Amino acid sequence: MNDEELKKQLLRHEGLVPHAYQDHLGFWTIGVGRLIDERRGGGISEDEAMVLLHNDIEKVKRQLQCVDGFFFLPPDVKQALCNMAFQLGISGLLRFRNMWAALRRHDFPAAAKEALDSKWATQTPNRAHEIAEMIRKGE
């Protein structure tokens, strides 16, 4: 069997859709015909989830490298911001204008306070308080 030929054939038959979609039978699928609908036994393995997580972390880090002042922040603050961006998306994180202003001044207690003064903090309070504490310490 020729794996490369099979890959080409499957791409031709299945197509490549880089987001979740419902196939012609209404089952959730992604990529090249990958069934992810649990009603039909679909899903991903833990190893696959870790590959996706790694890729998502790298994407968030690349996006944040472009944000003014991010490069000069302490490692734990960068980690906290990556966590927030992972949850909120980069555009959601950038809406924390007062927090970013405090971060650029390296006023970490003020930045943590601004992070907690948000809808995000009321929606996911445990996560928000943990992340805010990382920012407050500024280490």
Coordinates of N, CA and C in Angstrom, one line a residue:
M1 N 0.8 -1.2 0.0 CA 0.0 0.0 0.0 C 0.9 1.2 0.0
N2 N 0.5 2.3 -0.7 CA 1.2 3.5 -0.8 C 0.5 4.6 0.0
D3 N 1.1 4.9 1.2 CA 0.4 5.8 2.1 C 0.2 7.2 1.5
E4 N 1.2 7.7 0.7 CA 1.1 9.0 0.1 C -0.1 9.0 -0.9
E5 N -0.2 8.0 -1.7 CA -1.3 7.9 -2.7 C -2.7 7.8 -1.9
L6 N -2.7 7.1 -0.8 CA -3.9 7.0 -0.1 C -4.3 8.4 0.5
K7 N -3.3 9.1 1.0 CA -3.5 10.4 1.5 C -4.1 11.3 0.5
K8 N -3.5 11.3 -0.7 CA -4.0 12.1 -1.8 C -5.5 11.8 -2.2
Q9 N -5.7 10.5 -2.2 CA -7.1 10.0 -2.5 C -8.1 10.4 -1.4
L10 N -7.7 10.3 -0.2 CA -8.6 10.7 0.9 C -8.8 12.2 0.9
L11 N -7.8 13.0 0.6 CA -8.0 14.4 0.5 C -8.9 14.8 -0.6
R12 N -8.8 14.1 -1.7 CA -9.7 14.3 -2.9 C -11.1 13.9 -2.5
H13 N -11.3 12.8 -1.9 CA -12.7 12.3 -1.5 C -13.3 13.1 -0.4
E14 N -12.5 13.3 0.7 CA -13.0 13.9 1.9 C -13.0 15.4 1.9
G15 N -11.9 15.9 1.3 CA -11.7 17.4 1.3 C -11.0 17.7 2.6
L16 N -10.5 18.9 2.8 CA -9.8 19.4 4.0 C -10.6 20.5 4.5
V17 N -11.2 20.4 5.7 CA -11.9 21.4 6.4 C -11.3 21.7 7.7
P18 N -10.6 22.8 7.9 CA -9.9 23.0 9.1 C -10.7 23.5 10.3
H19 N -12.0 23.2 10.4 CA -12.8 23.5 11.5 C -13.9 22.5 11.6
A20 N -14.6 22.4 12.7 CA -15.6 21.4 12.9 C -16.8 21.7 12.0
Y21 N -17.3 20.7 11.4 CA -18.5 20.8 10.5 C -19.3 19.5 10.6
Q22 N -20.6 19.6 10.2 CA -21.4 18.5 10.2 C -21.4 17.8 8.8
D23 N -21.1 16.5 8.8 CA -21.0 15.9 7.5 C -22.4 15.7 6.9
H24 N -22.5 15.0 5.8 CA -23.8 14.8 5.1 C -24.8 14.0 5.9
L25 N -24.3 13.3 6.9 CA -25.2 12.6 7.8 C -25.5 13.4 9.1
G26 N -24.9 14.5 9.3 CA -25.1 15.4 10.5 C -24.2 15.1 11.6
F27 N -23.1 14.3 11.4 CA -22.1 14.0 12.4 C -21.0 15.0 12.4
W28 N -20.5 15.4 13.5 CA -19.4 16.4 13.6 C -18.1 15.8 13.2
T29 N -17.4 16.5 12.3 CA -16.2 16.0 11.7 C -15.3 17.2 11.6
I30 N -14.0 16.9 11.4 CA -13.0 18.0 11.3 C -11.8 17.5 10.4
G31 N -11.1 18.4 9.8 CA -9.9 18.0 9.0 C -10.3 17.2 7.8
V32 N -9.7 16.1 7.6 CA -9.9 15.2 6.5 C -10.8 14.1 6.9
G33 N -12.1 14.4 7.0 CA -13.1 13.4 7.4 C -12.9 12.8 8.7
R34 N -12.3 13.4 9.7 CA -12.1 12.9 11.0 C -13.3 13.0 11.8
L35 N -14.0 11.9 12.2 CA -15.2 11.9 13.0 C -14.8 12.3 14.4
I36 N -15.5 13.4 14.9 CA -15.3 13.8 16.3 C -16.5 13.7 17.1
D37 N -17.6 13.3 16.4 CA -18.9 13.2 17.1 C -19.0 12.0 18.0
E38 N -19.2 12.3 19.3 CA -19.2 11.2 20.3 C -20.4 10.3 20.1
R39 N -21.4 10.7 19.4 CA -22.6 9.8 19.2 C -22.2 8.7 18.3
R40 N -21.1 8.8 17.6 CA -20.6 7.7 16.7 C -19.2 7.2 17.1
G41 N -18.9 7.5 18.4 CA -17.6 7.0 18.9 C -16.4 7.8 18.5
G42 N -16.7 9.0 18.0 CA -15.6 9.9 17.5 C -15.0 10.7 18.7
G43 N -13.9 11.3 18.4 CA -13.1 12.1 19.3 C -11.7 12.1 19.0
I44 N -10.9 12.6 19.9 CA -9.4 12.6 19.7 C -8.8 11.9 20.9
S45 N -7.6 11.4 20.7 CA -6.9 10.8 21.8 C -6.2 11.9 22.7
E46 N -5.8 11.4 23.9 CA -5.1 12.4 24.7 C -3.8 12.9 24.1
D47 N -3.1 12.0 23.4 CA -1.9 12.5 22.7 C -2.2 13.5 21.6
E48 N -3.3 13.3 20.9 CA -3.7 14.3 19.9 C -4.1 15.6 20.6
A49 N -4.8 15.5 21.7 CA -5.2 16.8 22.4 C -3.9 17.5 22.9
M50 N -2.9 16.8 23.3 CA -1.6 17.4 23.7 C -0.9 18.1 22.6
V51 N -1.0 17.5 21.4 CA -0.4 18.1 20.2 C -1.1 19.4 19.9
L52 N -2.5 19.4 19.9 CA -3.3 20.6 19.7 C -2.9 21.7 20.7
L53 N -2.8 21.3 22.0 CA -2.5 22.2 23.1 C -1.2 22.9 22.8
H54 N -0.2 22.1 22.5 CA 1.2 22.6 22.2 C 1.1 23.6 21.0
N55 N 0.4 23.3 20.0 CA 0.2 24.2 18.8 C -0.5 25.5 19.2
D56 N -1.5 25.3 20.1 CA -2.3 26.5 20.5 C -1.5 27.4 21.4
I57 N -0.7 26.8 22.3 CA 0.2 27.6 23.1 C 1.2 28.4 22.3
E58 N 1.8 27.7 21.3 CA 2.8 28.4 20.4 C 2.2 29.5 19.7
K59 N 0.9 29.3 19.2 CA 0.2 30.4 18.5 C 0.0 31.6 19.4
V60 N -0.5 31.4 20.6 CA -0.7 32.5 21.6 C 0.6 33.2 21.8
K61 N 1.7 32.5 22.0 CA 2.9 33.1 22.3 C 3.4 34.0 21.1
R62 N 3.2 33.5 19.9 CA 3.6 34.3 18.7 C 2.7 35.5 18.7
Q63 N 1.5 35.4 18.9 CA 0.6 36.6 18.9 C 1.0 37.6 19.9
L64 N 1.3 37.2 21.1 CA 1.6 38.1 22.2 C 3.0 38.7 22.0
Q65 N 3.9 38.1 21.3 CA 5.2 38.7 21.0 C 5.1 40.0 20.2
C66 N 4.0 40.2 19.5 CA 3.7 41.4 18.7 C 3.1 42.5 19.5
V67 N 2.7 42.2 20.8 CA 2.1 43.2 21.6 C 3.1 44.1 22.3
D68 N 3.0 45.4 22.2 CA 3.9 46.4 22.7 C 4.1 46.1 24.2
G69 N 5.4 45.9 24.6 CA 5.7 45.8 26.0 C 5.7 44.4 26.5
F70 N 5.2 43.4 25.8 CA 5.1 42.0 26.3 C 6.5 41.5 26.5
F71 N 7.4 41.7 25.6 CA 8.8 41.2 25.6 C 9.5 41.5 26.9
F72 N 9.2 42.6 27.5 CA 9.9 43.0 28.7 C 9.3 42.6 30.0
L73 N 8.2 41.9 30.0 CA 7.5 41.4 31.2 C 8.2 40.2 31.8
P74 N 8.1 40.0 33.1 CA 8.6 38.9 33.8 C 7.9 37.6 33.3
P75 N 8.6 36.4 33.3 CA 8.1 35.2 32.8 C 6.8 34.8 33.4
D76 N 6.5 34.9 34.7 CA 5.2 34.5 35.2 C 4.1 35.4 34.7
V77 N 4.4 36.7 34.5 CA 3.4 37.6 34.0 C 3.1 37.2 32.5
K78 N 4.1 36.9 31.7 CA 3.9 36.4 30.4 C 3.0 35.1 30.4
Q79 N 3.3 34.2 31.3 CA 2.5 33.0 31.4 C 1.1 33.3 31.7
A80 N 0.9 34.2 32.6 CA -0.5 34.6 33.0 C -1.2 35.2 31.8
L81 N -0.6 36.0 31.0 CA -1.2 36.6 29.9 C -1.5 35.6 28.8
C82 N -0.6 34.6 28.6 CA -0.8 33.5 27.7 C -2.0 32.7 28.1
N83 N -2.2 32.5 29.4 CA -3.4 31.8 29.9 C -4.6 32.6 29.5
M84 N -4.6 33.9 29.8 CA -5.8 34.7 29.5 C -6.1 34.7 28.0
A85 N -5.0 34.8 27.2 CA -5.2 34.8 25.7 C -5.8 33.5 25.2
F86 N -5.3 32.4 25.9 CA -5.8 31.1 25.5 C -7.4 31.0 25.7
Q87 N -7.8 31.6 26.8 CA -9.2 31.6 27.1 C -10.0 32.6 26.3
L88 N -9.5 33.9 26.3 CA -10.2 35.0 25.7 C -10.0 35.3 24.2
G89 N -8.9 34.7 23.7 CA -8.4 35.1 22.4 C -7.6 36.3 22.5
I90 N -6.7 36.5 21.6 CA -5.9 37.7 21.6 C -6.7 39.0 21.6
S91 N -7.7 39.0 20.8 CA -8.5 40.3 20.7 C -9.2 40.5 22.0
G92 N -9.7 39.5 22.7 CA -10.3 39.7 24.0 C -9.4 40.2 25.0
L93 N -8.2 39.6 25.0 CA -7.1 40.1 26.0 C -6.7 41.5 25.7
L94 N -6.7 41.9 24.5 CA -6.3 43.3 24.2 C -7.3 44.3 24.6
R95 N -8.5 43.9 24.9 CA -9.5 44.8 25.4 C -9.3 45.3 26.8
F96 N -8.4 44.6 27.5 CA -8.0 45.0 28.9 C -7.0 46.2 28.8
R97 N -7.5 47.3 28.3 CA -6.6 48.4 28.1 C -5.9 49.0 29.3
N98 N -6.7 49.1 30.4 CA -6.1 49.6 31.7 C -5.1 48.6 32.2
M99 N -5.4 47.3 32.1 CA -4.4 46.3 32.6 C -3.1 46.5 31.8
W100 N -3.2 46.6 30.4 CA -2.0 46.7 29.6 C -1.2 48.0 29.9
A101 N -2.0 49.1 30.2 CA -1.3 50.3 30.6 C -0.5 50.1 31.8
A102 N -1.0 49.4 32.8 CA -0.3 49.2 34.1 C 0.9 48.2 33.8
L103 N 0.7 47.2 33.0 CA 1.8 46.3 32.7 C 2.9 47.0 32.0
R104 N 2.6 48.0 31.1 CA 3.7 48.7 30.5 C 4.5 49.6 31.5
R105 N 3.8 50.0 32.6 CA 4.5 50.7 33.6 C 5.2 49.8 34.7
H106 N 5.0 48.5 34.5 CA 5.4 47.5 35.4 C 4.8 47.7 36.8
D107 N 3.6 48.2 36.8 CA 2.8 48.3 38.0 C 1.9 47.1 38.1
F108 N 2.5 46.0 38.6 CA 1.8 44.7 38.6 C 0.6 44.6 39.5
P109 N 0.7 45.2 40.7 CA -0.6 45.2 41.5 C -1.7 45.9 40.8
A110 N -1.5 47.0 40.2 CA -2.6 47.7 39.4 C -3.0 46.9 38.3
A111 N -2.1 46.2 37.6 CA -2.5 45.4 36.4 C -3.4 44.2 36.9
A112 N -3.1 43.6 38.0 CA -3.9 42.5 38.6 C -5.2 43.0 39.0
K113 N -5.3 44.2 39.6 CA -6.6 44.8 40.0 C -7.4 45.0 38.7
E114 N -6.8 45.6 37.7 CA -7.6 45.8 36.4 C -8.1 44.5 35.8
A115 N -7.3 43.4 35.9 CA -7.7 42.1 35.4 C -8.9 41.7 36.1
L116 N -9.0 41.9 37.4 CA -10.1 41.4 38.2 C -11.3 42.3 38.1
D117 N -11.1 43.5 37.6 CA -12.3 44.4 37.4 C -12.8 44.2 36.0
S118 N -13.4 43.0 35.8 CA -13.8 42.6 34.4 C -15.0 41.6 34.5
K119 N -15.7 41.5 33.4 CA -16.7 40.5 33.2 C -16.0 39.1 33.3
W120 N -14.8 39.0 32.7 CA -14.1 37.8 32.7 C -13.9 37.2 34.1
A121 N -13.6 38.1 35.0 CA -13.3 37.7 36.4 C -14.6 37.2 37.1
T122 N -15.7 37.7 36.7 CA -17.0 37.3 37.3 C -17.4 36.0 36.7
Q123 N -17.0 35.7 35.4 CA -17.4 34.5 34.7 C -16.6 33.3 35.1
T124 N -15.3 33.5 35.3 CA -14.4 32.4 35.7 C -13.5 32.9 36.9
P125 N -14.2 33.1 38.1 CA -13.5 33.7 39.2 C -12.3 33.0 39.7
N126 N -12.3 31.7 39.8 CA -11.1 30.9 40.3 C -9.9 31.1 39.4
R127 N -10.2 30.9 38.1 CA -9.1 31.1 37.2 C -8.6 32.6 37.2
A128 N -9.5 33.5 37.2 CA -9.1 34.9 37.2 C -8.3 35.3 38.4
H129 N -8.6 34.8 39.6 CA -7.9 35.2 40.8 C -6.5 34.5 40.8
E130 N -6.4 33.3 40.3 CA -5.1 32.6 40.2 C -4.2 33.4 39.2
I131 N -4.7 33.8 38.1 CA -3.9 34.5 37.1 C -3.6 35.9 37.6
A132 N -4.5 36.6 38.2 CA -4.3 37.9 38.8 C -3.2 37.9 39.8
E133 N -3.1 36.8 40.6 CA -2.1 36.7 41.6 C -0.7 36.6 40.9
M134 N -0.7 35.8 39.8 CA 0.6 35.7 39.1 C 1.1 37.1 38.6
I135 N 0.1 37.8 38.1 CA 0.4 39.2 37.6 C 0.9 40.1 38.8
R136 N 0.1 40.1 39.9 CA 0.4 40.9 41.0 C 1.8 40.7 41.5
K137 N 2.3 39.5 41.6 CA 3.6 39.2 42.1 C 4.7 39.7 41.1
G138 N 4.4 39.7 39.8 CA 5.3 40.3 38.8 C 6.7 39.7 38.9
E139 N 6.8 38.4 39.1 CA 8.1 37.8 39.2 C 8.5 37.1 37.9

